[in-house]
Short mmCIF file of C-alpha atoms in Angstrom, two decimals:
data_model
loop_
_atom_site.label_atom_id
_atom_site.label_comp_id
_atom_site.label_asym_id
_atom_site.label_seq_id
_atom_site.Cartn_x
_atom_site.Cartn_y
_atom_site.Cartn_z
CA MET F 1 1.49 0.88 19.28
CA ILE F 2 2.46 1.49 15.66
CA GLY F 3 0.85 4.73 14.64
CA ASN F 4 -1.55 5.07 11.71
CA SER F 5 0.30 8.11 10.39
CA ALA F 6 3.26 5.98 9.34
CA GLY F 7 3.63 2.88 7.24
CA ARG F 8 4.91 -0.36 8.71
CA ALA F 9 7.85 -2.55 7.78
CA PHE F 10 9.11 -5.83 9.20
CA LEU F 11 12.72 -6.96 9.18
CA GLY F 12 14.10 -10.48 9.46
CA SER F 13 17.59 -11.24 10.79
CA PHE F 14 19.85 -14.12 11.79
CA THR F 15 19.70 -14.64 15.56
CA SER F 16 22.65 -17.05 15.28
CA ALA F 17 24.78 -14.12 14.03
CA GLY F 18 23.65 -11.56 16.61
CA GLY F 19 20.41 -10.49 14.95
CA LEU F 20 17.31 -9.55 16.93
CA GLY F 21 14.96 -11.88 15.05
CA VAL F 22 11.71 -10.38 13.75
CA THR F 23 11.72 -6.59 14.05
CA ALA F 24 8.87 -4.11 13.53
CA ALA F 25 9.65 -0.62 12.22
CA SER F 26 7.69 2.48 11.33
CA VAL F 27 8.13 3.99 7.87
CA ASP F 28 8.13 7.71 7.15
CA ARG F 29 6.35 7.85 3.79
CA GLU F 30 7.87 11.26 2.96
CA THR F 31 11.53 10.38 3.56
CA GLY F 32 11.54 6.57 3.39
CA ALA F 33 13.17 6.45 6.82
CA LEU F 34 12.75 3.39 9.05
CA THR F 35 12.52 3.63 12.84
CA VAL F 36 12.90 0.39 14.80
CA LEU F 37 10.06 -0.20 17.27
CA GLY F 38 10.60 -3.64 18.76
CA SER F 39 11.87 -7.17 18.13
CA THR F 40 11.31 -10.78 19.11
CA ASP F 41 13.61 -13.79 18.90
CA ALA F 42 10.75 -16.27 19.34
CA VAL F 43 11.84 -18.05 16.14
CA PRO F 44 15.48 -18.86 15.36
CA ASP F 45 17.00 -17.22 12.28
CA PRO F 46 13.83 -15.72 10.73
CA SER F 47 15.65 -15.00 7.49
CA PHE F 48 12.60 -14.37 5.32
CA LEU F 49 9.16 -12.88 6.02
CA ALA F 50 5.78 -12.55 4.30
CA VAL F 51 2.69 -10.48 5.11
CA GLY F 52 -0.93 -11.60 4.90
CA PRO F 53 -4.40 -10.39 5.96
CA ARG F 54 -6.06 -11.09 9.32
CA ASP F 55 -9.49 -9.78 10.41
CA GLY F 56 -9.02 -6.52 8.53
CA GLY F 57 -5.44 -6.23 9.80
CA THR F 58 -2.11 -7.87 9.18
CA VAL F 59 -0.45 -11.13 10.10
CA LEU F 60 3.27 -11.68 9.61
CA TYR F 61 4.82 -15.02 8.67
CA ALA F 62 8.45 -16.06 9.13
CA VAL F 63 10.63 -19.03 8.36
CA GLY F 64 13.05 -20.31 10.97
CA GLU F 65 16.11 -21.14 8.85
CA SER F 66 17.19 -23.94 11.14
CA ALA F 67 17.53 -27.72 11.08
CA PRO F 68 14.85 -28.88 11.38
CA GLY F 69 13.14 -25.85 9.90
CA VAL F 70 9.97 -24.15 11.10
CA ALA F 71 7.46 -21.53 10.02
CA ALA F 72 5.51 -19.23 12.32
CA ALA F 73 2.78 -16.59 12.32
CA PHE F 74 2.97 -13.35 14.29
CA ALA F 75 0.38 -10.82 15.40
CA VAL F 76 1.72 -7.31 14.77
CA ASP F 77 -0.80 -5.06 16.54
CA GLU F 78 1.84 -3.89 19.02
CA ASP F 79 5.40 -2.65 18.63
CA VAL F 80 6.78 -6.13 19.41
CA PRO F 81 5.45 -8.94 17.16
CA THR F 82 3.97 -11.84 19.14
CA LEU F 83 3.53 -15.47 18.13
CA LEU F 84 0.10 -16.34 16.82
CA GLY F 85 -0.14 -20.02 17.67
CA PRO F 86 2.83 -22.38 17.80
CA ALA F 87 5.62 -22.51 15.24
CA GLN F 88 5.12 -25.45 12.88
CA ALA F 89 7.70 -27.86 11.50
CA VAL F 90 8.12 -27.67 7.72
CA ASP F 91 9.45 -31.23 7.50
CA GLY F 92 12.59 -29.89 5.87
CA ASP F 93 15.86 -28.16 6.77
CA ALA F 94 16.86 -24.51 6.39
CA PRO F 95 13.75 -22.92 4.86
CA THR F 96 14.96 -19.74 3.13
CA HIS F 97 11.79 -18.33 1.59
CA LEU F 98 8.03 -18.38 2.04
CA SER F 99 4.89 -16.99 0.45
CA LEU F 100 1.11 -17.24 0.62
CA ALA F 101 -0.85 -19.21 -1.96
CA ALA F 102 -4.28 -20.88 -2.12
CA ASN F 103 -5.08 -20.70 1.61
CA HIS F 104 -1.64 -22.03 2.49
CA LEU F 105 1.81 -20.85 3.45
CA VAL F 106 4.50 -22.44 1.29
CA THR F 107 8.18 -22.63 2.18
CA ALA F 108 11.30 -23.33 0.11
CA ASN F 109 13.62 -25.56 2.15
CA TYR F 110 17.18 -25.02 0.95
CA THR F 111 19.11 -27.88 2.53
CA SER F 112 16.38 -30.45 1.90
CA GLY F 113 15.67 -29.26 -1.64
CA SER F 114 11.92 -29.31 -1.05
CA VAL F 115 8.76 -27.22 -0.88
CA THR F 116 6.26 -27.49 1.99
CA ALA F 117 2.61 -26.38 2.18
CA LEU F 118 1.08 -25.50 5.57
CA PRO F 119 -2.60 -24.53 5.97
CA VAL F 120 -3.41 -21.00 7.14
CA LEU F 121 -6.14 -21.26 9.77
CA ALA F 122 -9.07 -18.87 10.26
CA ASP F 123 -7.22 -16.72 12.80
CA GLY F 124 -4.12 -16.48 10.60
CA SER F 125 -2.10 -19.05 12.52
CA LEU F 126 -0.58 -22.12 10.90
CA GLY F 127 -1.58 -25.76 10.98
CA PRO F 128 0.79 -28.72 10.65
CA ALA F 129 2.42 -29.32 7.26
CA ALA F 130 -0.05 -30.73 4.73
CA SER F 131 2.43 -31.89 2.07
CA VAL F 132 6.06 -31.80 1.00
CA LEU F 133 7.29 -31.87 -2.60
CA ARG F 134 10.95 -32.87 -3.01
CA HIS F 135 13.04 -31.77 -5.97
CA GLU F 136 15.54 -34.06 -7.66
CA GLY F 137 18.80 -33.43 -9.52
CA SER F 138 22.15 -31.66 -9.19
CA GLY F 139 24.44 -29.23 -11.02
CA PRO F 140 28.08 -28.87 -12.11
CA ASP F 141 29.25 -26.89 -9.06
CA THR F 142 30.07 -29.77 -6.72
CA GLY F 143 30.41 -27.46 -3.73
CA ARG F 144 26.99 -25.83 -4.10
CA GLN F 145 25.01 -28.05 -6.46
CA GLU F 146 25.59 -31.56 -5.14
CA ALA F 147 21.83 -31.88 -4.53
CA PRO F 148 18.61 -29.88 -4.93
CA HIS F 149 18.51 -26.59 -3.03
CA ALA F 150 15.10 -24.89 -3.25
CA HIS F 151 15.72 -21.18 -2.61
CA GLN F 152 12.41 -19.48 -3.38
CA VAL F 153 8.76 -20.42 -3.84
CA LEU F 154 5.87 -18.15 -4.82
CA ALA F 155 2.55 -18.13 -6.61
CA ASP F 156 2.48 -16.91 -10.20
CA PRO F 157 0.39 -13.76 -10.90
CA SER F 158 -2.64 -15.83 -11.93
CA GLY F 159 -2.60 -17.71 -8.63
CA ASN F 160 -2.96 -21.02 -10.46
CA TRP F 161 0.61 -22.25 -10.09
CA LEU F 162 3.55 -22.35 -7.71
CA VAL F 163 7.03 -21.71 -9.05
CA SER F 164 10.07 -22.76 -7.04
CA VAL F 165 13.61 -21.73 -7.91
CA ASP F 166 16.25 -24.39 -7.24
CA LEU F 167 19.89 -23.34 -7.04
CA GLY F 168 21.11 -26.94 -6.89
CA THR F 169 19.38 -28.18 -10.04
CA ASP F 170 19.76 -25.01 -12.18
CA SER F 171 16.02 -25.05 -12.76
CA VAL F 172 12.62 -23.58 -11.98
CA HIS F 173 9.99 -26.11 -10.91
CA VAL F 174 6.27 -25.55 -11.52
CA SER F 175 3.66 -27.26 -9.35
CA ALA F 176 -0.04 -27.07 -8.51
CA LEU F 177 -1.39 -26.61 -4.98
CA ASP F 178 -4.79 -27.97 -3.99
CA PRO F 179 -6.41 -25.23 -1.84
CA ALA F 180 -8.64 -27.75 -0.06
CA THR F 181 -6.06 -30.36 0.92
CA GLY F 182 -2.69 -28.63 0.55
CA ALA F 183 -1.49 -31.40 -1.76
CA LEU F 184 1.40 -30.35 -4.01
CA ARG F 185 1.48 -31.85 -7.50
CA PRO F 186 4.53 -31.49 -9.78
CA HIS F 187 3.67 -30.02 -13.18
CA GLY F 188 6.88 -29.10 -15.01
CA GLU F 189 10.51 -28.03 -14.81
CA THR F 190 12.46 -25.49 -16.85
CA VAL F 191 16.21 -26.09 -16.95
CA LEU F 192 18.47 -23.04 -17.13
CA ARG F 193 22.11 -22.88 -18.20
CA PRO F 194 24.17 -25.23 -16.01
CA GLY F 195 26.15 -23.58 -13.22
CA THR F 196 24.17 -20.33 -13.04
CA GLY F 197 22.66 -21.37 -9.70
CA PRO F 198 19.26 -19.62 -9.90
CA ARG F 199 18.24 -18.08 -6.60
CA HIS F 200 15.15 -15.88 -7.01
CA LEU F 201 12.74 -14.75 -9.72
CA ALA F 202 10.35 -11.85 -10.17
CA PHE F 203 7.42 -11.49 -12.57
CA HIS F 204 6.81 -8.62 -14.98
CA PRO F 205 3.68 -6.57 -14.14
CA SER F 206 2.02 -8.04 -17.26
CA GLY F 207 2.31 -11.51 -15.74
CA ALA F 208 3.67 -12.84 -19.04
CA LEU F 209 7.39 -12.74 -18.22
CA ALA F 210 9.65 -13.86 -15.40
CA TYR F 211 13.21 -12.78 -14.60
CA VAL F 212 15.42 -15.37 -12.90
CA LEU F 213 18.54 -14.18 -11.07
CA GLY F 214 21.59 -16.43 -10.79
CA GLU F 215 23.55 -16.62 -7.55
CA LEU F 216 26.54 -18.61 -8.78
CA GLU F 217 26.89 -16.45 -11.89
CA PRO F 218 25.77 -12.78 -12.03
CA VAL F 219 23.30 -13.23 -14.85
CA LEU F 220 19.60 -12.54 -15.37
CA THR F 221 17.63 -15.10 -17.39
CA VAL F 222 14.54 -13.68 -19.10
CA CYS F 223 11.67 -16.17 -19.53
CA ARG F 224 8.23 -16.16 -21.08
CA TRP F 225 5.50 -17.36 -18.71
CA ASP F 226 2.23 -18.93 -19.89
CA ALA F 227 -0.24 -18.95 -16.99
CA VAL F 228 -2.74 -21.07 -18.93
CA THR F 229 -0.40 -24.00 -19.47
CA GLY F 230 1.97 -23.37 -16.57
CA ARG F 231 4.95 -23.27 -18.93
CA LEU F 232 8.16 -21.25 -18.50
CA ASP F 233 10.38 -20.81 -21.59
CA VAL F 234 13.86 -19.23 -21.63
CA LEU F 235 14.23 -16.24 -23.97
CA GLY F 236 17.77 -15.04 -23.20
CA GLU F 237 20.34 -13.87 -20.67
CA THR F 238 21.71 -10.50 -19.56
CA PRO F 239 24.69 -9.91 -17.22
CA VAL F 240 23.89 -7.86 -14.13
CA LEU F 241 27.44 -6.51 -13.77
CA PRO F 242 29.72 -4.77 -16.28
CA GLY F 243 31.93 -7.24 -18.16
CA HIS F 244 35.23 -6.31 -16.54
CA GLU F 245 33.69 -6.51 -13.07
CA THR F 246 31.96 -9.83 -13.79
CA ALA F 247 35.34 -11.27 -14.73
CA ASP F 248 37.07 -10.01 -11.56
CA GLU F 249 37.85 -13.21 -9.68
CA ALA F 250 39.26 -11.21 -6.75
CA VAL F 251 35.71 -10.19 -5.83
CA ARG F 252 33.37 -13.12 -6.27
CA THR F 253 29.80 -11.85 -6.56
CA TYR F 254 26.71 -13.69 -5.36
CA PRO F 255 23.54 -11.89 -6.54
CA SER F 256 20.68 -12.30 -4.09
CA GLU F 257 17.45 -10.58 -5.13
CA VAL F 258 15.68 -9.23 -8.21
CA VAL F 259 12.98 -6.53 -8.16
CA VAL F 260 10.86 -5.20 -11.04
CA ALA F 261 9.43 -1.68 -11.13
CA ARG F 262 5.66 -1.34 -10.80
CA ASP F 263 5.45 0.06 -14.35
CA GLY F 264 7.75 -2.60 -15.82
CA ARG F 265 10.36 -0.10 -17.07
CA PHE F 266 13.22 -0.97 -14.71
CA LEU F 267 14.70 -3.92 -12.88
CA TRP F 268 17.15 -3.98 -9.97
CA THR F 269 19.34 -6.70 -8.50
CA ALA F 270 21.28 -6.87 -5.21
CA ASN F 271 24.85 -8.14 -5.55
CA ARG F 272 26.68 -9.57 -2.54
CA GLY F 273 30.47 -9.34 -2.68
CA HIS F 274 30.27 -6.57 -5.25
CA ASP F 275 28.09 -4.86 -2.61
CA SER F 276 26.01 -3.04 -5.17
CA ILE F 277 22.60 -2.58 -6.70
CA SER F 278 22.44 -3.08 -10.46
CA VAL F 279 20.05 -0.99 -12.55
CA LEU F 280 18.63 -2.49 -15.74
CA THR F 281 16.12 -1.09 -18.20
CA LEU F 282 13.40 -3.22 -19.77
CA ASP F 283 12.11 -2.58 -23.29
CA GLU F 284 8.42 -2.05 -23.97
CA SER F 285 7.82 -5.76 -24.42
CA GLY F 286 9.74 -6.61 -21.25
CA GLU F 287 11.63 -9.30 -23.16
CA LYS F 288 14.94 -7.44 -23.36
CA ALA F 289 16.89 -6.20 -20.35
CA ALA F 290 19.90 -3.88 -20.61
CA LEU F 291 22.37 -3.06 -17.84
CA VAL F 292 22.62 0.68 -17.13
CA GLY F 293 25.11 0.55 -14.26
CA THR F 294 25.52 -0.06 -10.55
CA VAL F 295 25.35 1.97 -7.33
CA GLY F 296 26.67 1.09 -3.89
CA CYS F 297 24.23 -0.77 -1.63
CA GLY F 298 25.00 1.40 1.40
CA GLY F 299 26.59 -1.45 3.32
CA ARG F 300 28.03 -4.94 2.92
CA TRP F 301 26.47 -8.15 1.63
CA PRO F 302 22.98 -7.04 0.47
CA ARG F 303 20.90 -10.16 1.08
CA ASP F 304 17.55 -8.65 0.15
CA LEU F 305 16.18 -5.82 -1.98
CA THR F 306 12.61 -4.53 -1.69
CA LEU F 307 10.43 -1.79 -3.14
CA ASP F 308 8.01 -0.06 -0.80
CA PRO F 309 4.30 -0.14 -1.78
CA SER F 310 4.54 3.26 -3.49
CA GLY F 311 7.42 2.14 -5.71
CA GLN F 312 9.34 5.29 -4.79
CA TRP F 313 11.75 3.80 -2.26
CA LEU F 314 14.12 0.86 -2.59
CA TYR F 315 15.48 -0.89 0.53
CA ALA F 316 18.63 -3.02 0.81
CA ALA F 317 19.07 -5.39 3.76
CA ASN F 318 22.85 -5.45 4.24
CA GLU F 319 23.55 -8.56 6.29
CA HIS F 320 27.27 -8.26 7.06
CA SER F 321 27.30 -4.54 7.85
CA GLY F 322 24.09 -4.91 9.89
CA ASN F 323 22.04 -2.12 8.39
CA VAL F 324 19.08 -1.41 6.12
CA SER F 325 19.70 1.35 3.57
CA TRP F 326 16.98 3.12 1.63
CA PHE F 327 17.16 4.80 -1.74
CA ALA F 328 14.96 7.27 -3.61
CA VAL F 329 14.25 5.86 -7.08
CA ASP F 330 14.55 8.34 -9.95
CA ALA F 331 11.29 7.98 -11.88
CA GLU F 332 12.95 8.82 -15.20
CA THR F 333 16.18 6.82 -15.02
CA GLY F 334 15.45 4.16 -12.40
CA ILE F 335 18.75 4.99 -10.68
CA PRO F 336 18.52 4.77 -6.87
CA ARG F 337 19.91 7.61 -4.73
CA HIS F 338 21.03 6.74 -1.21
CA ALA F 339 18.85 8.56 1.31
CA GLY F 340 19.49 6.96 4.69
CA SER F 341 20.23 3.92 6.80
CA VAL F 342 19.31 2.28 10.12
CA GLU F 343 21.26 -0.26 12.16
CA VAL F 344 19.74 -3.77 12.18
CA PRO F 345 22.28 -6.49 13.10
CA ALA F 346 22.54 -9.49 10.73
CA VAL F 347 19.52 -8.27 8.76
CA SER F 348 18.29 -10.49 5.94
CA CYS F 349 14.86 -9.32 4.76
CA VAL F 350 12.52 -6.31 4.53
CA VAL F 351 8.75 -6.54 3.89
CA PHE F 352 5.96 -3.98 4.10
CA ALA F 353 2.45 -4.16 5.51
#
């Protein structure tokens, strides 16, 4: 059993690359250290995870980044997560992200360029897909943007809208989700600079701003978010790497994740290829970001970056080196200091209960 004296974390990994699947770990709140407890490969390539409530406890959700793609719920009362009901088809290929919204689990299906809503049942398990919303369009990078590629979907801070980030169309789509039926209704689309290949976004604690990270170009796009109208407006861009390193064609960089500090003073990005974590400061309004510098990610190919619930520890899931590194965050400067690492083959995601 996972003890009450420690926190809990869950790690996703690519089973097709030697990963263990969904892994449970204990978290030492004093040192940030992770200790692996047990794993299950019940779902193929569970590359992204999300945590939700269940009868006063926790239920864990995972995508299966396969073709066709699936989503699944897990009970996590023991050291080894166990399936809670059958895995459900998402009616799309290669789901890469998922989140909870309006009594549903929603997935972003990369290859299909679509978003799927599945009902969450009373026991926390999943029902069959209720609706699928397909994106349309393309971008200038013919190798990566020949079609829509939904990479992330999440509820906005008000809970009234879904935003989905599409790498293929260089845009962020806004939709509404009916909590009773699971119907997805398109509402709007904000087009970013062509070729940036947006991957993920994170909201400012105020809920009035969103920061969109490009994968095909290492740039952060700052946007104003209006939760009343469901409108996202571009304010400006900031590079997430120093100029001379951004221009280094010998090391192509593919940023993966963006994280905002709980107090809204700092922002971090994970940079694959450059194998670093970028540190940016945010001004008082949150509308202007400035690059401070970078630190090593503690491994290779950081696919995910996550703050623990306290905001004191930052975790990088380093896919190619097969380890999760943790960093103590300096409260004054926002600069992470490497504090430890644990081996997790082909790791892709870290979430906390």
